[in-house]
PDB file of C-alpha atoms in Angstrom:
ATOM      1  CA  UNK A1397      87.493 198.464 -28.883  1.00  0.00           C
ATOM      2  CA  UNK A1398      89.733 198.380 -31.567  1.00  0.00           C
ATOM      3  CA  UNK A1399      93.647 198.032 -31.180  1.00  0.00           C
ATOM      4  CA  UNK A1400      94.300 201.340 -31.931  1.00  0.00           C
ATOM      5  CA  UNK A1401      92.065 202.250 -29.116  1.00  0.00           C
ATOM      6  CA  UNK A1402      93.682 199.663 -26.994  1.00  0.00           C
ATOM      7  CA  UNK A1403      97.289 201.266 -27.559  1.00  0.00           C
ATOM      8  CA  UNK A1404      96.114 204.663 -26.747  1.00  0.00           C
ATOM      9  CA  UNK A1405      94.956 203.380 -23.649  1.00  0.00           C
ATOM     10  CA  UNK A1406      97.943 201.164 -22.961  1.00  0.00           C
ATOM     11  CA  UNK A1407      99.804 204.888 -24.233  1.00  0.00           C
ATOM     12  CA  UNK A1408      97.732 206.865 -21.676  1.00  0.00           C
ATOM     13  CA  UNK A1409      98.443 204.173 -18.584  1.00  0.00           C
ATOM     14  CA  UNK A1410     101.824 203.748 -19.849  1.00  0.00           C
ATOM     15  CA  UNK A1411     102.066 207.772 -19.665  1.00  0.00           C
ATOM     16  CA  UNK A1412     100.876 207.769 -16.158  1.00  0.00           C
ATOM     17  CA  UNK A1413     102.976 205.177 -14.779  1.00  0.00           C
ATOM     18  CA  UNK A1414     105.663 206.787 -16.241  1.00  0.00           C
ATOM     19  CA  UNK A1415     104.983 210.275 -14.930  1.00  0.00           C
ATOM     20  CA  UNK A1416     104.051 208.690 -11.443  1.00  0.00           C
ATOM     21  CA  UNK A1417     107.539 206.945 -11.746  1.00  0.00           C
ATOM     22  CA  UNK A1418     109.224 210.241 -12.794  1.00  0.00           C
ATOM     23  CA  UNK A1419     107.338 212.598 -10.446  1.00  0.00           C
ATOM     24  CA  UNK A1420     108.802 209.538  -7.697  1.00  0.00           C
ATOM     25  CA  UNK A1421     112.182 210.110  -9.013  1.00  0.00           C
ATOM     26  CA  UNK A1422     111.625 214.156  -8.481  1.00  0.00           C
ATOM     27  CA  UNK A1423     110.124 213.454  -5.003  1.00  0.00           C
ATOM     28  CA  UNK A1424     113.102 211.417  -4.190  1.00  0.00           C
ATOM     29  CA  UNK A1425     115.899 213.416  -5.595  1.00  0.00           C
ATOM     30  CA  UNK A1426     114.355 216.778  -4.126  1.00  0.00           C
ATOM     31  CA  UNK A1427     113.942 214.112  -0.486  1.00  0.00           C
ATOM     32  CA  UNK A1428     117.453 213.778  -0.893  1.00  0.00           C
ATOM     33  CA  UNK A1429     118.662 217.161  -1.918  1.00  0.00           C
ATOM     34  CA  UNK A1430     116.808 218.724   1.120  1.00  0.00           C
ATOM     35  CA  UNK A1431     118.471 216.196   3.352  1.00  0.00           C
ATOM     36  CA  UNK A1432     122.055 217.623   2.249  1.00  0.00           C
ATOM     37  CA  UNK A1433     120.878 220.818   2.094  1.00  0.00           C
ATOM     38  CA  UNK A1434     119.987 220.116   6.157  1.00  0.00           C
ATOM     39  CA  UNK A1435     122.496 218.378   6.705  1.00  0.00           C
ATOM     40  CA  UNK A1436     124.991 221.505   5.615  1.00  0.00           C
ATOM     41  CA  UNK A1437     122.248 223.726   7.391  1.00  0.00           C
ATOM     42  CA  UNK A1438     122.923 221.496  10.501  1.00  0.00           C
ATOM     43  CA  UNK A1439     126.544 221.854  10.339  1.00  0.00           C
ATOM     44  CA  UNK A1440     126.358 225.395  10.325  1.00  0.00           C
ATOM     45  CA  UNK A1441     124.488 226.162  13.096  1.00  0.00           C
ATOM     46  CA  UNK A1442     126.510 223.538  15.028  1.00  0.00           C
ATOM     47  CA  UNK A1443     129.748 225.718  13.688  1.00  0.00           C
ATOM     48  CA  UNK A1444     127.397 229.233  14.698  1.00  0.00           C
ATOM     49  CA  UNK A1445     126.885 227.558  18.314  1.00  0.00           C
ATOM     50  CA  UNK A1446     131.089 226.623  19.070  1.00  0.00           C
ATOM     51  CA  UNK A1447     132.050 230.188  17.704  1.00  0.00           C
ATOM     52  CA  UNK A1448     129.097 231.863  20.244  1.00  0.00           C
ATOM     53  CA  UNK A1449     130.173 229.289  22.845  1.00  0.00           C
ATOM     54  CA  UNK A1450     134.298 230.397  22.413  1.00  0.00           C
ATOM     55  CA  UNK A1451     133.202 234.046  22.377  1.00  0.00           C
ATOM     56  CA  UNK A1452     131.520 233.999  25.521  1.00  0.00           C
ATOM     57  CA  UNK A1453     134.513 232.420  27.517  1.00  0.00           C
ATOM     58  CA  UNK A1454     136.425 235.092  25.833  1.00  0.00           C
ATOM     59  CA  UNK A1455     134.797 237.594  27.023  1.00  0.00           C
ATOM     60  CA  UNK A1456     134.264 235.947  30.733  1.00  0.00           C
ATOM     61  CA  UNK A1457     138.134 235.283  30.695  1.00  0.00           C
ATOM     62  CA  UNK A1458     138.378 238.788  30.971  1.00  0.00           C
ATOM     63  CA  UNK A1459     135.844 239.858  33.032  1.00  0.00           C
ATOM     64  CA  UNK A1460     136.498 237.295  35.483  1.00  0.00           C
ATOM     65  CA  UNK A1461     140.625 237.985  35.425  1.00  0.00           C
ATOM     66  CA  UNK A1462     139.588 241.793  35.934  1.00  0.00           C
ATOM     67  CA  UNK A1463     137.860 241.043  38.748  1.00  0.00           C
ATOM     68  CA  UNK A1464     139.942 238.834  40.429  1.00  0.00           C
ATOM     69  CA  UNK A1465     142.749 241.472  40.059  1.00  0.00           C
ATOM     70  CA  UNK A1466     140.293 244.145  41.218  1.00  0.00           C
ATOM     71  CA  UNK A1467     139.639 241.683  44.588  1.00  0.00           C
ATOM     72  CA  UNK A1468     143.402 241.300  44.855  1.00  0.00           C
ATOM     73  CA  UNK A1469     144.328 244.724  44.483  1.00  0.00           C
ATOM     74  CA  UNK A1470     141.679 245.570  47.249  1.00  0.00           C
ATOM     75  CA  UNK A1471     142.812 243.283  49.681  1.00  0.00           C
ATOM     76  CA  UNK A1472     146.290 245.063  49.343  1.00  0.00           C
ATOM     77  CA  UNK A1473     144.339 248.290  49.827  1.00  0.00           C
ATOM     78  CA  UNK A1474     142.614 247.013  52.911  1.00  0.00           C
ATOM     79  CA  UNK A1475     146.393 245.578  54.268  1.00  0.00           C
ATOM     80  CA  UNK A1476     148.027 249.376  53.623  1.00  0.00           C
ATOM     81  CA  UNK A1477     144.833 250.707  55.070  1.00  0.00           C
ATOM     82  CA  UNK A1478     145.646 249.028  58.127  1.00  0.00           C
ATOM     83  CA  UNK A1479     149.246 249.599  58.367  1.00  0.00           C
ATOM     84  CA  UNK A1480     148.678 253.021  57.919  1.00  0.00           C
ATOM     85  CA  UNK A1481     146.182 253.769  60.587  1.00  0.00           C
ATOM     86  CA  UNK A1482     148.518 251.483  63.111  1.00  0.00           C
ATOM     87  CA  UNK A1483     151.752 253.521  62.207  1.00  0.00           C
ATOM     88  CA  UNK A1484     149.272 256.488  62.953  1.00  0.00           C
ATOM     89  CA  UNK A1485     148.312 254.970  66.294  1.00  0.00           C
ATOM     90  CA  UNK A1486     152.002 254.620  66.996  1.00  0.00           C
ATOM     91  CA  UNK A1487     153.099 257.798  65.912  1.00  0.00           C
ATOM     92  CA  UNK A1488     149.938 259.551  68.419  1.00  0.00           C
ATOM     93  CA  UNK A1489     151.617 257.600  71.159  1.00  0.00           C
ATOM     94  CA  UNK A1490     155.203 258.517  70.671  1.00  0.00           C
ATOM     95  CA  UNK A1491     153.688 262.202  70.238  1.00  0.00           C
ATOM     96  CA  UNK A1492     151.887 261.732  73.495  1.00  0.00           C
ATOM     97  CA  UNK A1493     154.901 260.556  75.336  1.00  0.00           C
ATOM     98  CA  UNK A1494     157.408 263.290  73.846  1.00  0.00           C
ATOM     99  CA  UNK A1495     154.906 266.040  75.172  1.00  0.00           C
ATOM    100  CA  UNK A1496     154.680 265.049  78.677  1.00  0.00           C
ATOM    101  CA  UNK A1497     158.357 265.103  78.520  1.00  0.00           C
ATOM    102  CA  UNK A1498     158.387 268.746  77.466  1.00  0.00           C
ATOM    103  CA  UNK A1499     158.323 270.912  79.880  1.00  0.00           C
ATOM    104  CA  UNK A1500     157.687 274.503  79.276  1.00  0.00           C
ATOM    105  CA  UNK A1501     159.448 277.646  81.432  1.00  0.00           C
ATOM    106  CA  UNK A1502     157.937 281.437  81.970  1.00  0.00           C
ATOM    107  CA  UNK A1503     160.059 283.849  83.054  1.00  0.00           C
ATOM    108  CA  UNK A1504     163.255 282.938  82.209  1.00  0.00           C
ATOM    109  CA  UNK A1505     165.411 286.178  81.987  1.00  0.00           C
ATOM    110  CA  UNK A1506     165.601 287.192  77.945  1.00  0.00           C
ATOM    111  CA  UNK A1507     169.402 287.654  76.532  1.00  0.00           C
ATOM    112  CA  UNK A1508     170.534 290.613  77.738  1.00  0.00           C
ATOM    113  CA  UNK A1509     169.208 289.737  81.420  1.00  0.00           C
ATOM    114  CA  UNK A1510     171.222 287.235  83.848  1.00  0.00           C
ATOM    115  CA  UNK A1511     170.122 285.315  86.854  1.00  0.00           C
ATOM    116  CA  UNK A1512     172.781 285.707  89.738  1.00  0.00           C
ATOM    117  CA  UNK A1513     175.436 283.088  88.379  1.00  0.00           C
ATOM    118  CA  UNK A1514     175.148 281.895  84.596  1.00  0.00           C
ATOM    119  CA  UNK A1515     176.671 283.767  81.864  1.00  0.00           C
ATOM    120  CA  UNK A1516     173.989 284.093  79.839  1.00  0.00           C
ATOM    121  CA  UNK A1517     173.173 280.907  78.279  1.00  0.00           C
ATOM    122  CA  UNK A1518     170.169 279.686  78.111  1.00  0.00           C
ATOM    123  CA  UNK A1519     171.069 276.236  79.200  1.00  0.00           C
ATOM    124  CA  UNK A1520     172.769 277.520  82.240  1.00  0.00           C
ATOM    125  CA  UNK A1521     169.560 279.996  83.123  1.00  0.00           C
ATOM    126  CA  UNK A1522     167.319 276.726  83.283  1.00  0.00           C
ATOM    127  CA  UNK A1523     169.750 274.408  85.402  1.00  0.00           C
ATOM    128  CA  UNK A1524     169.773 277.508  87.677  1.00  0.00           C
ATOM    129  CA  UNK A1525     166.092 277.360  87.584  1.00  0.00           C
ATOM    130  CA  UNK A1526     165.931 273.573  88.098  1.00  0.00           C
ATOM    131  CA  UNK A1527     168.541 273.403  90.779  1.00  0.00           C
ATOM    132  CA  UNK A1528     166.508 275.821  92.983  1.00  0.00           C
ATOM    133  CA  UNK A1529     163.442 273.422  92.574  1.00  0.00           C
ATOM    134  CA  UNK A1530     165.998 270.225  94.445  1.00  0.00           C
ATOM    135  CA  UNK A1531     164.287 267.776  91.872  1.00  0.00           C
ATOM    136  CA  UNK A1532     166.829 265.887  89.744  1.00  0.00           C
ATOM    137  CA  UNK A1533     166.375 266.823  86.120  1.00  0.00           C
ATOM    138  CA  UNK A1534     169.061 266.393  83.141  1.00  0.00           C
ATOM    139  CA  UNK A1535     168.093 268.656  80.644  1.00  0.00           C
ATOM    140  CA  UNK A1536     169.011 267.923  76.872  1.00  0.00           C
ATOM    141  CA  UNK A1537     168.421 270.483  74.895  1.00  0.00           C
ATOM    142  CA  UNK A1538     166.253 273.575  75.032  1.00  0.00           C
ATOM    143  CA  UNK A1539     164.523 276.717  72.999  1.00  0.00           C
ATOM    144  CA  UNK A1540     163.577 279.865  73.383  1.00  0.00           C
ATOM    145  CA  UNK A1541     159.808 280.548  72.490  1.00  0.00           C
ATOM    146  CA  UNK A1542     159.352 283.589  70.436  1.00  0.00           C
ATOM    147  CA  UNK A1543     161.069 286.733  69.913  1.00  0.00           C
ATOM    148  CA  UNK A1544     163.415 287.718  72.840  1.00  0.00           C
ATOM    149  CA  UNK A1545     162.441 291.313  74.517  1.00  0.00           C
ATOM    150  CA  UNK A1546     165.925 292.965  72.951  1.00  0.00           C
ATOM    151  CA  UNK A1547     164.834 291.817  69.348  1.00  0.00           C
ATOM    152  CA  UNK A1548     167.389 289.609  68.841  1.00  0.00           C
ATOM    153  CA  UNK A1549     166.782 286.230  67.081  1.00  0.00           C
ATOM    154  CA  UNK A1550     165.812 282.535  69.161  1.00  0.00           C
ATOM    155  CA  UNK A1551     168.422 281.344  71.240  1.00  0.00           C
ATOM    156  CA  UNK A1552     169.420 277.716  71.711  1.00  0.00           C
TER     157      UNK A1552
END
């Protein structure tokens, strides 16, 4: 071989080497570049995965706030609820008991008619009435059912 031949082929392994040791330097750089590149990629979805995170306690905040005012306001319902039927039961009773204290007269003369000694009055007609029966009674007040026969209006 001559030199010239020798050179070329020192030339061609010198080429390869060289292109070897560049396509190593690519390799590496483009290792490296892809390693910031997932390293930024990384950060990202990290940053993706807080912002999901916060915006599901943001919307349970509510949710769960809702509901616990929802339960609260129920439980007030439930506590009127019951107040309401026991002022209910109370006011049946005090119905009950102011009925059988009613007592209700027929035949008591109308206006223009008189038993033998009142003047008229109602009041009078019934403690007539009563006094005939010899059972103690007080009466408090009374009222005339309906239309007296003459057409006059209710007497107290």
């Amino acid at each position: 071989m001559s030199s010239q031949d020798m050179s070329m082929i020192d030339l061609l392994q010198l080429e390869k080497h060289q292109l070897s040791r560049v396509n190593k330097n690519v390799l590496v750089n483009c290792i490296i570049a892809f390693k910031t590149v997932l390293g930024e990629l990384q950060q990202k979805l990290d940053d993706i995965t807080r912002e999901l995170a916060a915006l599901k306690r943001k919307i349970a905040s509510p949710q769960s706030t809702f509901n616990r005012k929802l339960s609260l306001m129920q439980d007030q319902i439930d506590k009127q609820t019951e107040v309401i039927d026991r002022q209910h039961s109370f006011l049946e009773v005090i119905e009950r008991r102011e009925r059988e204290t009613k007592l209700i007269v027929l035949g008591v003369p109308d206006e223009g008619e008189s038993l033998a000694g009142d003047n008229g009055h109602d009041m009078e007609k019934l403690s007539k009435i009563w006094s005939e029966l010899d059972e103690p009674f007080h009466i408090e007040s009374c009222w005339r059912l309906g239309r007296s026969e003459g057409g006059g209006k209710e007497a107290k």
